[in-house]
PDB file of C-alpha atoms in Angstrom:
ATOM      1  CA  UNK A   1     -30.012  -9.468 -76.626  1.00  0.00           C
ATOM      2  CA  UNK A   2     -31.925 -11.795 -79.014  1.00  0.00           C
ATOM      3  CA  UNK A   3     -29.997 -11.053 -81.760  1.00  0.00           C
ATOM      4  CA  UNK A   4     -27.041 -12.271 -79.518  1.00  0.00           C
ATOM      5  CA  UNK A   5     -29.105 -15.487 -77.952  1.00  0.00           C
ATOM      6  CA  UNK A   6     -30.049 -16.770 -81.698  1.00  0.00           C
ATOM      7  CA  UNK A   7     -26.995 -16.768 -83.217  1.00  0.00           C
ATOM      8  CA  UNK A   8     -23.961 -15.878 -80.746  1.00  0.00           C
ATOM      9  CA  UNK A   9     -21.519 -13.696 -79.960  1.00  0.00           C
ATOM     10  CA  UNK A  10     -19.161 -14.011 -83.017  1.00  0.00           C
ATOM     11  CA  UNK A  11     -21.606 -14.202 -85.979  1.00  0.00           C
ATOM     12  CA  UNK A  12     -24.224 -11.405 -84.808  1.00  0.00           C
ATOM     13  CA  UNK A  13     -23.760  -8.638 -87.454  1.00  0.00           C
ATOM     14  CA  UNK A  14     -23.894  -4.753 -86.407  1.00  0.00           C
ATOM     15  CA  UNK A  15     -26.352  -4.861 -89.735  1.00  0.00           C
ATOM     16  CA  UNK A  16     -28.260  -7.935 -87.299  1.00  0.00           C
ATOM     17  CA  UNK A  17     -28.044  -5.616 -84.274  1.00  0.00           C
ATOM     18  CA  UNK A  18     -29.156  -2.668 -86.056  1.00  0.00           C
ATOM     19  CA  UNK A  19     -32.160  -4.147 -87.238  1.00  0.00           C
ATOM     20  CA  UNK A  20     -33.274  -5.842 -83.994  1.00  0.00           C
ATOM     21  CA  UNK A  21     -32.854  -2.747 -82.243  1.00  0.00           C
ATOM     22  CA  UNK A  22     -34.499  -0.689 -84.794  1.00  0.00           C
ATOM     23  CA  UNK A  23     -31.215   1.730 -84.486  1.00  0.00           C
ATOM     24  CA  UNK A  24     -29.017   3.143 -86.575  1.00  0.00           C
ATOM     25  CA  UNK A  25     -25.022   1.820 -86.103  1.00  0.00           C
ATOM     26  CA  UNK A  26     -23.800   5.462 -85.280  1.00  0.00           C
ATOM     27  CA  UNK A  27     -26.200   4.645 -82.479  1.00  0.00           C
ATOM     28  CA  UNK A  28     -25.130   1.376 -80.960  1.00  0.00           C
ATOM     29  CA  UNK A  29     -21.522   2.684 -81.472  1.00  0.00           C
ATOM     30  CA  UNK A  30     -22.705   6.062 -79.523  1.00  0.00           C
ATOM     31  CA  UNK A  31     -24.204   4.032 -76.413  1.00  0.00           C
ATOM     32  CA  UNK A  32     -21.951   1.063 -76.227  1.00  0.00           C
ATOM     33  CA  UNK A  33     -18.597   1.771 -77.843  1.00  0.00           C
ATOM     34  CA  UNK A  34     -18.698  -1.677 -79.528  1.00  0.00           C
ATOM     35  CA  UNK A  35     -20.518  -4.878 -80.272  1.00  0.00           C
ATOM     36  CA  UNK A  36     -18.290  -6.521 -77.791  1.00  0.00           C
ATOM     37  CA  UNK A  37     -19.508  -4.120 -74.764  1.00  0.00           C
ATOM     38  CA  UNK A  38     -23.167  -4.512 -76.182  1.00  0.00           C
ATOM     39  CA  UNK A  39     -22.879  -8.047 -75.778  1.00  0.00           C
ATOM     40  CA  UNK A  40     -20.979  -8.032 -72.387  1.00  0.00           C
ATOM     41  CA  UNK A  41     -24.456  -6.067 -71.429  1.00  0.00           C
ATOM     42  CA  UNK A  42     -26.886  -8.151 -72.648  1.00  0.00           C
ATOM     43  CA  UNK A  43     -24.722 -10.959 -71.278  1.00  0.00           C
ATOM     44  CA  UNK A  44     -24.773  -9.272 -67.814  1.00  0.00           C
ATOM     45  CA  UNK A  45     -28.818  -8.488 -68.297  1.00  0.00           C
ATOM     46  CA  UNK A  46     -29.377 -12.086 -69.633  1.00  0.00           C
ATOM     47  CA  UNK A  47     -27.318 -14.002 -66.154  1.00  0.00           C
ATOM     48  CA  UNK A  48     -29.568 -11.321 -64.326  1.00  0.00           C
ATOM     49  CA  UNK A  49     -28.266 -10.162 -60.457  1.00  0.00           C
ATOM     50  CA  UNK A  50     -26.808 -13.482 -58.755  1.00  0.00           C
ATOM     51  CA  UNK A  51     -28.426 -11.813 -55.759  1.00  0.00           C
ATOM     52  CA  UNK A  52     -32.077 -12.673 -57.467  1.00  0.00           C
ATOM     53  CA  UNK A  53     -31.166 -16.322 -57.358  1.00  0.00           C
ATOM     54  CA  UNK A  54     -29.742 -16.320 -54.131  1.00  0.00           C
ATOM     55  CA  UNK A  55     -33.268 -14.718 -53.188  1.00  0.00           C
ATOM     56  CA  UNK A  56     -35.267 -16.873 -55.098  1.00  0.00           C
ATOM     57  CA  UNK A  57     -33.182 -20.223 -53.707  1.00  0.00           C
ATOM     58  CA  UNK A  58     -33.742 -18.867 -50.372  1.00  0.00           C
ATOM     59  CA  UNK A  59     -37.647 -19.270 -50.917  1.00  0.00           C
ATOM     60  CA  UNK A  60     -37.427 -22.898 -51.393  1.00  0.00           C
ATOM     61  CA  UNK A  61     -37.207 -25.401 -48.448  1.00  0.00           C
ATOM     62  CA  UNK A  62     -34.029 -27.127 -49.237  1.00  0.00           C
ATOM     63  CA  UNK A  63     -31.509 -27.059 -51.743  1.00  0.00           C
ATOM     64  CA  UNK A  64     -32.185 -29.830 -53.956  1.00  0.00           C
ATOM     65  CA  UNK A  65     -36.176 -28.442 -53.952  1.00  0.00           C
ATOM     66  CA  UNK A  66     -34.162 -25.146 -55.168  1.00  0.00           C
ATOM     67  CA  UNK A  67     -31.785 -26.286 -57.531  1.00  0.00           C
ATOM     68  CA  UNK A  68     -34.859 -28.570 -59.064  1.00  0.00           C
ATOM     69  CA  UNK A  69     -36.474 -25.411 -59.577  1.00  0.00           C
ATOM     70  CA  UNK A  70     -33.514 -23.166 -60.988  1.00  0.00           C
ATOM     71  CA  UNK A  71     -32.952 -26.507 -63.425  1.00  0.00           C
ATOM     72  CA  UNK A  72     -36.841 -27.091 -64.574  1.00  0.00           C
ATOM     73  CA  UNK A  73     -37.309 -22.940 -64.941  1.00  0.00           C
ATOM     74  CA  UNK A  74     -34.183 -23.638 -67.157  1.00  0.00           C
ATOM     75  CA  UNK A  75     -36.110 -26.356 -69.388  1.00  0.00           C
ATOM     76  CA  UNK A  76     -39.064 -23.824 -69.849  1.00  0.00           C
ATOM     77  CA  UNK A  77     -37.045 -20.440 -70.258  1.00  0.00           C
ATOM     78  CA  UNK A  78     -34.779 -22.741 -73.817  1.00  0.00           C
ATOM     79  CA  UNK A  79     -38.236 -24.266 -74.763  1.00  0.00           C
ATOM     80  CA  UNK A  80     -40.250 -21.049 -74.806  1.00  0.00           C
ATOM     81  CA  UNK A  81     -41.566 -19.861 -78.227  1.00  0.00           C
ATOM     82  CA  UNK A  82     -41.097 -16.014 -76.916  1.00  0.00           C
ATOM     83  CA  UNK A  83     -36.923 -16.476 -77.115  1.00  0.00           C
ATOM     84  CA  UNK A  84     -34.963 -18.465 -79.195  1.00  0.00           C
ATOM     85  CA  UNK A  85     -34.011 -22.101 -77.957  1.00  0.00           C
ATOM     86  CA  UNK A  86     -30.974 -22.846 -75.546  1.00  0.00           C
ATOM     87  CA  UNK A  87     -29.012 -20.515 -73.349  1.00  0.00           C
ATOM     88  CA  UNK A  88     -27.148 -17.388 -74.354  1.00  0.00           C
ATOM     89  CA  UNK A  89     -24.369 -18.173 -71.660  1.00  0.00           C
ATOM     90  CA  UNK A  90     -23.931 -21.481 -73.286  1.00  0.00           C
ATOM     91  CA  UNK A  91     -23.873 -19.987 -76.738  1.00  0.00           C
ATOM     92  CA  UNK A  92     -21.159 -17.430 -75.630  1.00  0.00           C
ATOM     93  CA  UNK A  93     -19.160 -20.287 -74.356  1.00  0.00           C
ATOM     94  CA  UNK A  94     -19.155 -21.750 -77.788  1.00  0.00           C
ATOM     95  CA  UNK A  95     -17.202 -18.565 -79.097  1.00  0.00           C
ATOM     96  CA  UNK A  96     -14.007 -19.461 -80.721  1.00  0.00           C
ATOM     97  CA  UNK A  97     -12.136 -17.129 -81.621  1.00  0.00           C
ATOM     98  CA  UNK A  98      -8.631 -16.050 -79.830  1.00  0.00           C
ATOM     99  CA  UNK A  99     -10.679 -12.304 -80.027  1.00  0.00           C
ATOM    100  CA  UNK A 100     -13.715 -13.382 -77.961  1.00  0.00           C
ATOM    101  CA  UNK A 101     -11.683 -14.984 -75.080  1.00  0.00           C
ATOM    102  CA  UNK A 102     -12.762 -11.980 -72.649  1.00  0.00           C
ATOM    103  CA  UNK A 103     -16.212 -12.562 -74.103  1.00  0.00           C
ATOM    104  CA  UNK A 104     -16.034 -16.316 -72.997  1.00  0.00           C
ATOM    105  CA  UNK A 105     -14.038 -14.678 -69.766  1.00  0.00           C
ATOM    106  CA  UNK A 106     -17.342 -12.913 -69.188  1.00  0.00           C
ATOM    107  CA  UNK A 107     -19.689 -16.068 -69.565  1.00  0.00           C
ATOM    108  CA  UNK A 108     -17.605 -18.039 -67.691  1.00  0.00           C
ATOM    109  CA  UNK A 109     -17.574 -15.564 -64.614  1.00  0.00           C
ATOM    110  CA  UNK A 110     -21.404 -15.631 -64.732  1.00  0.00           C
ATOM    111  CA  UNK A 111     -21.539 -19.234 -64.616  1.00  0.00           C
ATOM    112  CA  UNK A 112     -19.002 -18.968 -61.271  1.00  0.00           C
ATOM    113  CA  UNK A 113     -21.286 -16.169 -59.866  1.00  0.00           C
ATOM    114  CA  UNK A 114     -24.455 -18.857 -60.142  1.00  0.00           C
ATOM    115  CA  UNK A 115     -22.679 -22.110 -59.094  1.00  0.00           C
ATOM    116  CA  UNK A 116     -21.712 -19.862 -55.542  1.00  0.00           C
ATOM    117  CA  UNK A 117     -25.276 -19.162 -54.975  1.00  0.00           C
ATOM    118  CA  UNK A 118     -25.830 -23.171 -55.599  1.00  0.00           C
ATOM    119  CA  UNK A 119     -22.573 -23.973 -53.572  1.00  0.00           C
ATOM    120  CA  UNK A 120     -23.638 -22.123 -50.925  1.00  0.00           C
ATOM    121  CA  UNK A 121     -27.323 -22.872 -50.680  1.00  0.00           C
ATOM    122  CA  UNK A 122     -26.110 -26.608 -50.262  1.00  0.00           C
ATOM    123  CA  UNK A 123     -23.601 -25.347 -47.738  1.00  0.00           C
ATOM    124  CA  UNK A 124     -26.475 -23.983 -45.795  1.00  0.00           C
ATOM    125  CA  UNK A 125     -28.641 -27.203 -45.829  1.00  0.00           C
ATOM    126  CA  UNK A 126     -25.189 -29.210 -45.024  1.00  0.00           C
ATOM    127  CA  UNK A 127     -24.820 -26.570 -41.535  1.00  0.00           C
ATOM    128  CA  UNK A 128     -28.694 -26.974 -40.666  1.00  0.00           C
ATOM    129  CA  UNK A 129     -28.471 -30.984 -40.617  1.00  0.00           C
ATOM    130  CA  UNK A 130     -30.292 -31.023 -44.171  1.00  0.00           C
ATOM    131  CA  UNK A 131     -27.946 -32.678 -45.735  1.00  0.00           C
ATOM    132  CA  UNK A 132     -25.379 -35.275 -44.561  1.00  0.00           C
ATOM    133  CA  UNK A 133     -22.039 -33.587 -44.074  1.00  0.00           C
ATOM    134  CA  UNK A 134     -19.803 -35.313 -46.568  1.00  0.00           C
ATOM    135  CA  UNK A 135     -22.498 -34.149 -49.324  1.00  0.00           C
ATOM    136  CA  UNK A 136     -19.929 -32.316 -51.670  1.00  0.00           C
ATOM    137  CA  UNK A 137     -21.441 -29.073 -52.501  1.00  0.00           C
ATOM    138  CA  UNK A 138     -19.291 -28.360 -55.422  1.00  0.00           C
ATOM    139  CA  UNK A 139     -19.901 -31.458 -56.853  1.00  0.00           C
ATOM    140  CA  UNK A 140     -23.788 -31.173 -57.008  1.00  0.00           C
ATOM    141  CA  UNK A 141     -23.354 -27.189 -58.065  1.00  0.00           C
ATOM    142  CA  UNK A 142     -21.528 -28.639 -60.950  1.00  0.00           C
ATOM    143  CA  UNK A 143     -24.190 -30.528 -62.200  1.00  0.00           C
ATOM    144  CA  UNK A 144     -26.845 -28.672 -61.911  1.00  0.00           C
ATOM    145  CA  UNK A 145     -24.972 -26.099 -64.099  1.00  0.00           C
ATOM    146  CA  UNK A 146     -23.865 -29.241 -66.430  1.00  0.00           C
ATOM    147  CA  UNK A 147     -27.250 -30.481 -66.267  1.00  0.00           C
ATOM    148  CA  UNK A 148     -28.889 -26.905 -67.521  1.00  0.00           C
ATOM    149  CA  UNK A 149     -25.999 -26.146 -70.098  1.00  0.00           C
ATOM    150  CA  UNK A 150     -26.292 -29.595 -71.080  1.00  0.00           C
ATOM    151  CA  UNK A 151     -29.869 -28.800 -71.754  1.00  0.00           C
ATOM    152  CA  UNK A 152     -29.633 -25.929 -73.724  1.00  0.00           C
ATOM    153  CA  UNK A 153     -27.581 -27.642 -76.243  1.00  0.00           C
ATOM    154  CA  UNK A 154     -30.703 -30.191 -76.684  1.00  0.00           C
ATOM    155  CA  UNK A 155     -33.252 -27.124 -76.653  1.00  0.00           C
ATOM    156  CA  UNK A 156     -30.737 -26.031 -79.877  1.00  0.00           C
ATOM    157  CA  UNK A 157     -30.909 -29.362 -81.196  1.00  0.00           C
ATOM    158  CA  UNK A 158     -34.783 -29.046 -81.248  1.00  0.00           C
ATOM    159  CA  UNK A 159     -35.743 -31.374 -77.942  1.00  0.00           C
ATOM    160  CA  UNK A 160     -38.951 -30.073 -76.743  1.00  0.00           C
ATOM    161  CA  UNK A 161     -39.669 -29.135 -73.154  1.00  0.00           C
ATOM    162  CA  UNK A 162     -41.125 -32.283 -72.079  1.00  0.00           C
ATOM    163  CA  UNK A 163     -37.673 -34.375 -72.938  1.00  0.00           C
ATOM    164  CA  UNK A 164     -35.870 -31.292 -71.321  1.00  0.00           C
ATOM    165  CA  UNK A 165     -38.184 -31.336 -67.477  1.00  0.00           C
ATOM    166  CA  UNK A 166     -37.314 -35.491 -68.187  1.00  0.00           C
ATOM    167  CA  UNK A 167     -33.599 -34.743 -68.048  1.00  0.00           C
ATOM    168  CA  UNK A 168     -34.412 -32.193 -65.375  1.00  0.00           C
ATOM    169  CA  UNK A 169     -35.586 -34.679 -63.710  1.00  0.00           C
ATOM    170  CA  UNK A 170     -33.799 -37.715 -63.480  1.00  0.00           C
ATOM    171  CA  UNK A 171     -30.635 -35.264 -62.983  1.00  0.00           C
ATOM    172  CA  UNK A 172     -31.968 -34.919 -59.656  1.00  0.00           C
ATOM    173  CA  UNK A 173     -31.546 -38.572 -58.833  1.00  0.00           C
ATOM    174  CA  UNK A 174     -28.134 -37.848 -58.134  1.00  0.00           C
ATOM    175  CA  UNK A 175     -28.970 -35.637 -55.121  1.00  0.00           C
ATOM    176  CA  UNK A 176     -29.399 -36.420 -51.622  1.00  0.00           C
ATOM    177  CA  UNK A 177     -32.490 -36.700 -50.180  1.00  0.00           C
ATOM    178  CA  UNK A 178     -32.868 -34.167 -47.030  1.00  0.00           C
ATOM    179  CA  UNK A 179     -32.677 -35.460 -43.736  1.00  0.00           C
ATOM    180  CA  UNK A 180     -36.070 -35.863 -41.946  1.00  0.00           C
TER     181      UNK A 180
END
């Protein structure tokens, strides 16, 4: 997966793959069929189970405390020094090519899966009195996910993790304030 996260989909050799794996390429060919399937796995491993999220949203008092969270845990996780900088769903999106359109497919349809948890973690704050009703959920999903993409572009571009919990930040000013 961090051969994929470094340097994306399109330009991560099997001669990359083989040596961050420490396998042969009968090997990876053996278990996965392809590079493309190895990366739709690592992709799939990477976005983790949207059920985590939901969980871990669930464990903070309102949405925007959540989504705060989910975007700051985003600033550390491109800044850290034990993965390469950025996102690997926002590096996938970057692949071009007419034959990596499932691969962007796949990256996009992880991105969907996370901005429903957000959507409806905001829904559920709207229904509890939270949040005023003509809050538009999709709206603030959208930019937390713009916000965190946004910010893995910078972490690639070599901002460090204090400008990135900065952005994190003041993207929250955007947000409603709870009710109460």
């Amino acid at each position: 997966m961090l051969a994929f996260w470094e340097s994306g989909y399109e330009t991560t050799s099997i001669s990359d793959l083989t040596a961050a794996m420490g396998v042969t390429a009968p090997s990876i060919y053996g278990a996965f069929g392809d590079k493309k399937r190895l990366f739709l796995e690592a992709l799939r491993l990477y976005a983790g189970d949207p059920r985590d999220l939901e969980k871990a949203m669930d464990l903070a008092p309102t949405a925007r405390d959540a989504v705060a969270g989910m975007i700051e845990n985003a600033a550390r996780l491109f800044t850290s020094d034990a993965t390469p900088r950025g996102c690997l769903l926002a590096s996938a999106a970057a692949t071009g090519s007419k034959g990596a359109a499932d691969v962007r497919q796949a990256a996009a349809g992880e991105r969907r899966a996370i901005r429903g948890v957000i959507v409806a973690r905001i829904e559920r704050d709207i229904k509890q009195g939270l949040l005023p009703k003509a809050t538009q959920s999709e709206v603030l999903a959208d930019l937390a996910l713009a916000v965190t993409q946004g910010m893995s572009v910078l972490a690639r571009d070599g901002a460090d993790r204090e400008t990135l919990l900065k952005v994190a930040h003041a993207s929250m000013t955007g947000w409603p304030h709870p009710k109460g």
